[in-house]
CSV table of C-alpha atoms and ligand atoms in Angstrom, one decimal:
chain,number,residue,atom,x,y,z
A,1477,MET,CA,106.9,95.1,62.9
A,1478,ARG,CA,104.2,96.9,61.0
A,1479,LEU,CA,102.2,98.2,64.0
A,1480,LYS,CA,105.0,99.0,66.5
A,1481,ASN,CA,103.5,100.9,69.5
A,1482,LYS,CA,100.1,101.4,67.9
A,1483,VAL,CA,97.1,100.9,70.2
A,1484,ALA,CA,94.3,98.8,68.7
A,1485,VAL,CA,90.8,98.4,70.2
A,1486,ILE,CA,89.3,95.2,68.8
A,1487,THR,CA,85.7,94.4,69.6
A,1488,GLY,CA,84.5,90.8,69.7
A,1489,ALA,CA,88.1,89.7,70.1
A,1490,ALA,CA,87.5,86.9,72.5
A,1491,SER,CA,86.7,84.5,69.5
A,1492,GLY,CA,87.1,83.9,65.8
A,1493,ILE,CA,88.2,86.6,63.5
A,1494,GLY,CA,88.7,89.3,66.2
A,1495,LYS,CA,90.9,86.9,68.3
A,1496,ASP,CA,93.1,86.2,65.3
A,1497,ILE,CA,93.4,89.9,64.5
A,1498,ALA,CA,94.3,90.6,68.1
A,1499,GLU,CA,97.0,87.9,68.3
A,1500,SER,CA,98.6,89.0,65.0
A,1501,PHE,CA,98.4,92.7,65.7
A,1502,ALA,CA,100.2,92.0,69.0
A,1503,LYS,CA,103.0,90.1,67.1
A,1504,GLU,CA,103.3,93.2,64.8
A,1505,GLY,CA,104.0,95.3,67.9
A,1506,ALA,CA,100.5,96.7,68.7
A,1507,LYS,CA,99.1,97.0,72.2
A,1508,VAL,CA,95.7,95.4,71.9
A,1509,ILE,CA,92.5,95.8,73.8
A,1510,ILE,CA,90.4,92.7,73.7
A,1511,ALA,CA,86.9,94.1,74.1
A,1512,ASP,CA,84.1,91.5,74.3
A,1513,LEU,CA,80.8,90.7,75.9
A,1514,ASN,CA,82.6,87.6,77.3
A,1515,LEU,CA,85.0,89.2,79.8
A,1516,GLN,CA,86.4,85.9,81.0
A,1517,GLN,CA,87.3,84.8,77.5
A,1518,ALA,CA,88.6,88.3,76.7
A,1519,ALA,CA,90.9,88.2,79.7
A,1520,ALA,CA,92.1,84.7,78.7
A,1521,VAL,CA,93.0,85.9,75.2
A,1522,ALA,CA,94.8,89.0,76.7
A,1523,GLN,CA,96.7,86.7,79.0
A,1524,LEU,CA,97.7,84.4,76.1
A,1525,ILE,CA,99.1,87.4,74.2
A,1526,ILE,CA,101.0,88.6,77.3
A,1527,THR,CA,102.5,85.1,77.7
A,1528,GLN,CA,103.7,85.3,74.1
A,1529,GLY,CA,105.5,88.6,74.9
A,1530,GLY,CA,102.8,91.0,73.7
A,1531,GLN,CA,100.9,93.8,75.4
A,1532,ALA,CA,97.2,93.3,75.8
A,1533,LEU,CA,94.3,94.2,78.0
A,1534,GLY,CA,91.0,92.3,78.3
A,1535,VAL,CA,87.9,94.5,78.7
A,1536,GLY,CA,84.3,93.5,79.3
A,1537,MET,CA,82.2,95.5,76.8
A,1538,ASP,CA,78.7,95.1,75.4
A,1539,VAL,CA,79.1,97.2,72.2
A,1540,THR,CA,75.4,98.1,72.4
A,1541,ASN,CA,75.8,99.7,75.9
A,1542,GLU,CA,76.9,103.4,75.6
A,1543,GLN,CA,78.3,103.5,79.1
A,1544,GLN,CA,80.3,100.3,78.7
A,1545,VAL,CA,81.7,101.4,75.4
A,1546,GLU,CA,82.8,104.8,76.8
A,1547,GLU,CA,84.3,103.2,79.9
A,1548,GLY,CA,86.1,100.5,77.9
A,1549,VAL,CA,87.7,103.0,75.5
A,1550,GLN,CA,88.7,105.1,78.6
A,1551,LYS,CA,90.4,102.0,80.0
A,1552,ALA,CA,92.3,101.6,76.8
A,1553,ILE,CA,93.5,105.2,76.9
A,1554,ALA,CA,94.4,105.0,80.6
A,1555,ALA,CA,96.4,101.7,80.0
A,1556,PHE,CA,98.2,102.6,76.7
A,1557,GLY,CA,97.9,106.4,76.2
A,1558,GLY,CA,95.4,106.6,73.4
A,1559,VAL,CA,93.7,104.7,70.5
A,1560,ASP,CA,95.3,104.5,67.0
A,1561,ILE,CA,93.2,101.7,65.5
A,1562,LEU,CA,89.6,100.5,66.0
A,1563,ILE,CA,88.6,97.1,64.6
A,1564,SER,CA,84.8,97.1,64.8
A,1565,ASN,CA,84.2,93.3,64.6
A,1566,ALA,CA,81.7,92.2,67.3
A,1567,GLY,CA,78.8,90.4,65.5
A,1568,ILE,CA,76.0,87.9,65.7
A,1569,GLN,CA,73.9,86.1,63.2
A,1570,THR,CA,70.2,85.2,62.9
A,1571,ILE,CA,68.8,82.6,60.5
A,1572,ALA,CA,65.1,83.0,59.6
A,1573,PRO,CA,62.9,84.0,56.7
A,1574,ILE,CA,61.6,87.5,57.1
A,1575,VAL,CA,58.0,86.4,57.8
A,1576,ASP,CA,59.3,84.4,60.9
A,1577,LEU,CA,61.6,87.1,62.2
A,1578,THR,CA,60.6,88.7,65.5
A,1579,TYR,CA,61.0,92.5,65.9
A,1580,ALA,CA,63.2,91.7,68.9
A,1581,GLU,CA,65.6,89.6,66.8
A,1582,TRP,CA,65.8,92.3,64.1
A,1583,LYS,CA,66.5,95.0,66.7
A,1584,LYS,CA,69.1,93.0,68.5
A,1585,LEU,CA,71.1,92.3,65.4
A,1586,MET,CA,70.9,95.9,64.3
A,1587,ALA,CA,72.1,97.0,67.7
A,1588,VAL,CA,75.2,94.7,67.9
A,1589,HIS,CA,76.3,95.5,64.3
A,1590,LEU,CA,75.2,99.1,63.8
A,1591,ASP,CA,74.8,100.7,67.2
A,1592,GLY,CA,78.0,98.9,68.3
A,1593,ALA,CA,79.9,100.3,65.3
A,1594,PHE,CA,78.6,103.8,65.9
A,1595,LEU,CA,79.3,103.8,69.6
A,1596,THR,CA,82.8,102.4,69.4
A,1597,THR,CA,83.6,104.7,66.4
A,1598,ARG,CA,82.5,107.8,68.3
A,1599,ALA,CA,84.4,106.9,71.4
A,1600,CYS,CA,87.6,106.2,69.5
A,1601,LEU,CA,87.3,109.1,67.0
A,1602,LYS,CA,87.1,111.6,69.9
A,1603,ASN,CA,90.5,110.4,71.2
A,1604,MET,CA,92.0,110.3,67.7
A,1605,TYR,CA,90.9,113.8,67.0
A,1606,GLN,CA,92.2,115.1,70.3
A,1607,ARG,CA,95.6,113.4,70.0
A,1608,GLY,CA,96.1,114.7,66.4
A,1609,GLN,CA,98.0,111.6,65.3
A,1610,GLY,CA,95.5,110.3,62.9
A,1611,GLY,CA,94.1,106.7,63.1
A,1612,SER,CA,92.5,103.8,61.3
A,1613,ILE,CA,89.0,102.5,61.7
A,1614,ILE,CA,88.3,99.1,60.2
A,1615,TYR,CA,84.8,97.6,60.0
A,1616,ILE,CA,84.4,93.9,59.6
A,1617,GLY,CA,81.6,93.8,57.0
A,1618,SER,CA,80.9,90.7,55.0
A,1619,ILE,CA,80.2,89.5,51.4
A,1620,HIS,CA,76.7,90.4,52.8
A,1621,SER,CA,77.8,94.0,52.6
A,1622,LYS,CA,77.6,93.5,48.8
A,1623,GLU,CA,75.2,90.6,48.2
A,1624,ALA,CA,72.0,89.3,49.8
A,1625,SER,CA,71.2,85.7,50.9
A,1626,GLN,CA,67.9,84.4,51.9
A,1627,LEU,CA,67.2,83.9,55.7
A,1628,LYS,CA,69.6,86.7,56.7
A,1629,ALA,CA,67.7,90.0,56.2
A,1630,PRO,CA,68.9,91.8,59.3
A,1631,TYR,CA,72.5,90.7,58.8
A,1632,VAL,CA,72.5,91.7,55.1
A,1633,THR,CA,70.9,95.1,56.0
A,1634,ALA,CA,73.4,95.8,58.8
A,1635,LYS,CA,76.4,94.8,56.8
A,1636,HIS,CA,75.4,97.0,53.9
A,1637,GLY,CA,74.9,99.8,56.5
A,1638,LEU,CA,78.5,99.6,57.7
A,1639,ILE,CA,79.6,100.8,54.3
A,1640,GLY,CA,77.6,103.9,54.7
A,1641,LEU,CA,79.1,104.6,58.2
A,1642,CYS,CA,82.6,103.9,56.8
A,1643,LYS,CA,82.2,106.4,54.0
A,1644,THR,CA,81.0,109.1,56.3
A,1645,VAL,CA,83.8,108.5,58.8
A,1646,ALA,CA,86.3,108.7,55.8
A,1647,LYS,CA,84.9,112.1,54.9
A,1648,GLU,CA,84.7,113.5,58.4
A,1649,GLY,CA,88.0,112.0,59.6
A,1650,ALA,CA,90.2,113.0,56.6
A,1651,LYS,CA,91.2,116.4,58.0
A,1652,TYR,CA,92.4,114.6,61.2
A,1653,GLY,CA,94.2,111.9,59.3
A,1654,VAL,CA,91.7,109.3,60.3
A,1655,ARG,CA,90.9,106.7,57.7
A,1656,ALA,CA,88.0,104.2,57.6
A,1657,ASN,CA,87.6,101.0,55.5
A,1658,VAL,CA,85.6,97.9,55.5
A,1659,ILE,CA,86.8,94.3,55.1
A,1660,CYS,CA,84.2,92.0,53.6
A,1661,PRO,CA,85.1,88.3,54.3
A,1662,GLY,CA,83.5,85.3,52.7
A,1663,PHE,CA,82.5,82.3,55.0
A,1664,VAL,CA,85.1,81.7,57.7
A,1665,ARG,CA,84.9,78.6,60.0
A,1666,THR,CA,84.3,80.3,63.4
A,1667,PRO,CA,81.7,79.6,66.1
A,1668,LEU,CA,79.4,82.1,64.3
A,1669,VAL,CA,79.4,80.0,61.1
A,1670,ASP,CA,79.5,76.6,62.9
A,1671,LYS,CA,76.3,77.5,64.7
A,1672,GLN,CA,74.4,78.5,61.5
A,1673,ILE,CA,75.2,75.3,59.5
A,1674,PRO,CA,72.7,73.1,61.3
A,1675,GLU,CA,70.2,76.0,61.5
A,1676,GLN,CA,70.3,76.6,57.8
A,1677,ALA,CA,70.1,72.8,57.1
A,1678,LYS,CA,66.9,72.6,59.2
A,1679,THR,CA,65.3,75.7,57.7
A,1680,LEU,CA,66.2,74.8,54.1
A,1681,GLY,CA,65.5,71.1,54.6
A,1682,ILE,CA,68.9,70.0,53.3
A,1683,SER,CA,72.0,68.3,54.9
A,1684,GLU,CA,74.8,70.2,56.6
A,1685,LYS,CA,77.2,69.0,53.9
A,1686,GLU,CA,74.8,70.6,51.3
A,1687,VAL,CA,74.7,73.8,53.3
A,1688,ILE,CA,78.5,74.0,53.1
A,1689,GLN,CA,78.8,73.0,49.4
A,1690,ASN,CA,75.6,74.5,47.9
A,1691,VAL,CA,75.0,77.5,50.0
A,1692,MET,CA,78.2,78.8,51.6
A,1693,LEU,CA,80.9,77.9,49.1
A,1694,LYS,CA,78.9,77.6,45.9
A,1695,GLU,CA,79.9,81.0,44.5
A,1696,THR,CA,83.6,80.7,45.4
A,1697,VAL,CA,86.2,80.2,42.7
A,1698,ASP,CA,87.7,77.1,44.4
A,1699,GLY,CA,85.2,75.7,47.0
A,1700,GLU,CA,87.4,76.9,49.8
A,1701,PHE,CA,86.5,78.7,53.1
A,1702,THR,CA,88.2,82.0,53.8
A,1703,THR,CA,90.4,81.8,56.9
A,1704,THR,CA,90.8,84.1,59.9
A,1705,ALA,CA,94.4,84.6,58.7
A,1706,ASP,CA,93.2,85.9,55.3
A,1707,VAL,CA,91.0,88.5,57.1
A,1708,THR,CA,93.8,89.4,59.5
A,1709,GLU,CA,96.2,90.0,56.6
A,1710,ALA,CA,93.7,92.5,55.1
A,1711,ALA,CA,93.3,94.2,58.5
A,1712,LEU,CA,97.1,94.6,58.8
A,1713,PHE,CA,97.2,96.1,55.4
A,1714,PHE,CA,94.5,98.7,56.2
A,1715,ALA,CA,95.9,99.4,59.7
A,1716,ALA,CA,99.5,99.9,58.5
A,1717,PHE,CA,98.6,102.0,55.4
A,1718,ASN,CA,99.6,105.5,56.4
A,1719,SER,CA,97.8,108.0,54.2
A,1720,ASN,CA,94.4,109.2,53.3
A,1721,ALA,CA,94.9,107.7,49.8
A,1722,LEU,CA,93.2,104.5,51.1
A,1723,THR,CA,90.0,105.5,52.8
A,1724,GLY,CA,86.3,104.9,52.4
A,1725,GLN,CA,86.9,101.6,50.7
A,1726,SER,CA,85.6,98.1,51.1
A,1727,LEU,CA,87.8,95.0,50.3
A,1728,VAL,CA,86.2,91.6,49.6
A,1729,VAL,CA,88.3,88.7,50.9
A,1730,SER,CA,86.1,85.7,49.8
A,1731,HIS,CA,87.7,83.3,47.3
A,1732,GLY,CA,85.9,85.3,44.6
A,1733,VAL,CA,82.4,85.6,46.0
A,1734,ALA,CA,80.9,89.0,45.3
A,1735,MET,CA,83.4,90.1,42.7
A,1736,GLN,CA,83.2,93.9,42.2
B,1889,LIG,P1,82.5,84.7,66.6
B,1889,LIG,O1,81.1,84.3,67.1
B,1889,LIG,O2,83.6,83.7,66.6
B,1889,LIG,O3,83.0,85.9,67.5
B,1889,LIG,C1,82.1,87.0,67.7
B,1889,LIG,C2,82.5,87.7,69.0
B,1889,LIG,O4,81.7,88.8,69.2
B,1889,LIG,C3,82.3,86.8,70.2
B,1889,LIG,O5,83.5,86.7,71.0
B,1889,LIG,C4,81.2,87.4,71.0
B,1889,LIG,O6,81.2,87.3,72.4
B,1889,LIG,C5,81.3,88.9,70.6
B,1889,LIG,N1,80.1,89.7,70.7
B,1889,LIG,C6,78.9,89.3,70.3
B,1889,LIG,N2,78.0,90.3,70.7
B,1889,LIG,C7,78.7,91.3,71.3
B,1889,LIG,C8,78.4,92.5,71.9
B,1889,LIG,N3,77.1,92.9,72.0
B,1889,LIG,N4,79.4,93.2,72.4
B,1889,LIG,C9,80.7,92.8,72.4
B,1889,LIG,N5,81.0,91.6,71.9
B,1889,LIG,C10,80.1,90.9,71.3
B,1889,LIG,O7,82.2,85.3,65.2
B,1889,LIG,P2,83.2,85.7,64.0
B,1889,LIG,O8,82.9,84.8,62.8
B,1889,LIG,O9,84.6,85.8,64.4
B,1889,LIG,O10,82.6,87.1,63.6
B,1889,LIG,C11,83.3,88.3,63.8
B,1889,LIG,C12,82.8,89.3,62.8
B,1889,LIG,O11,83.1,88.9,61.5
B,1889,LIG,C13,81.3,89.6,62.8
B,1889,LIG,O12,81.0,90.9,62.7
B,1889,LIG,C14,80.8,88.8,61.7
B,1889,LIG,O13,79.6,89.3,61.2
B,1889,LIG,C15,81.9,89.0,60.7
B,1889,LIG,N6,82.0,88.0,59.6
B,1889,LIG,C16,82.1,86.7,59.9
B,1889,LIG,C17,82.2,85.8,58.8
B,1889,LIG,C18,82.3,84.3,59.1
B,1889,LIG,O14,82.1,83.6,58.1
B,1889,LIG,N7,82.7,83.8,60.2
B,1889,LIG,C19,82.1,86.2,57.5
B,1889,LIG,C20,82.0,87.6,57.3
B,1889,LIG,C21,81.9,88.5,58.3
């Protein structure tokens, strides 16, 4: 058990990548907080983990809402005694060329990815500093933390921004034993990606099959999607790594897209 008795707050954990991380962390002995906009689904994921013998709590949290973030992290502390790990994962996508993007769409995406990362980081860091037992903050970035794609200006901008926040947390957190790193996945078949395949096909005027082959997987070394399990394995590695030797880094898990 690589995370025995560690407490992990995972945002956006009612679905996709966050859900897989939550289930796997629980199997590795962590007590997990499923924090998501969708409380009903978060509670269902928590219940599933409890049924499998793990410890979990579902919390309704809009990561862009300061009060909900503060209250959600307090619930985690009250239930499990503190926070050791934050997985800042909640995310959305917008598909549009810059000239068609509304300011509201731009601001919403920035808020979920960047305001959400800041608010959850601040709330968890305070507890990590107070407890004096260190901690690990992991941001779910993207290949779009390293590369750009057309139609995704706010997403590319926000995902690059997470690397800046991570590096700052790594510098400020070091003396408290708090590490920060970014995982940058390639395309993973989750609801977030399934929704954008028809949107991209329509905007680019190509078929959905062409979006998968010629847009999403074109730059991979083997034409394969990354899986939630691949991302989870990287998250486990960062979460269980127990010294400041590994901090301020970003790891691309993408079948070779965005080689550094
Ligand atoms: P998903 O749509 O399956 O899950 C996202 C979850 O975030 C949902 O449960 C949703 O309710 C929640 N969420 C959305 N807005 C929220 C908010 N304001 N507050 C709290 N929760 C909120 O998506 P996913 O593919 O699992 O994406 C998870 C993360 O991984 C995102 O940050 C995404 O950008 C990143 N990512 C995904 C891929 C991919 O190909 N799927 C690739 C790279 C990075």
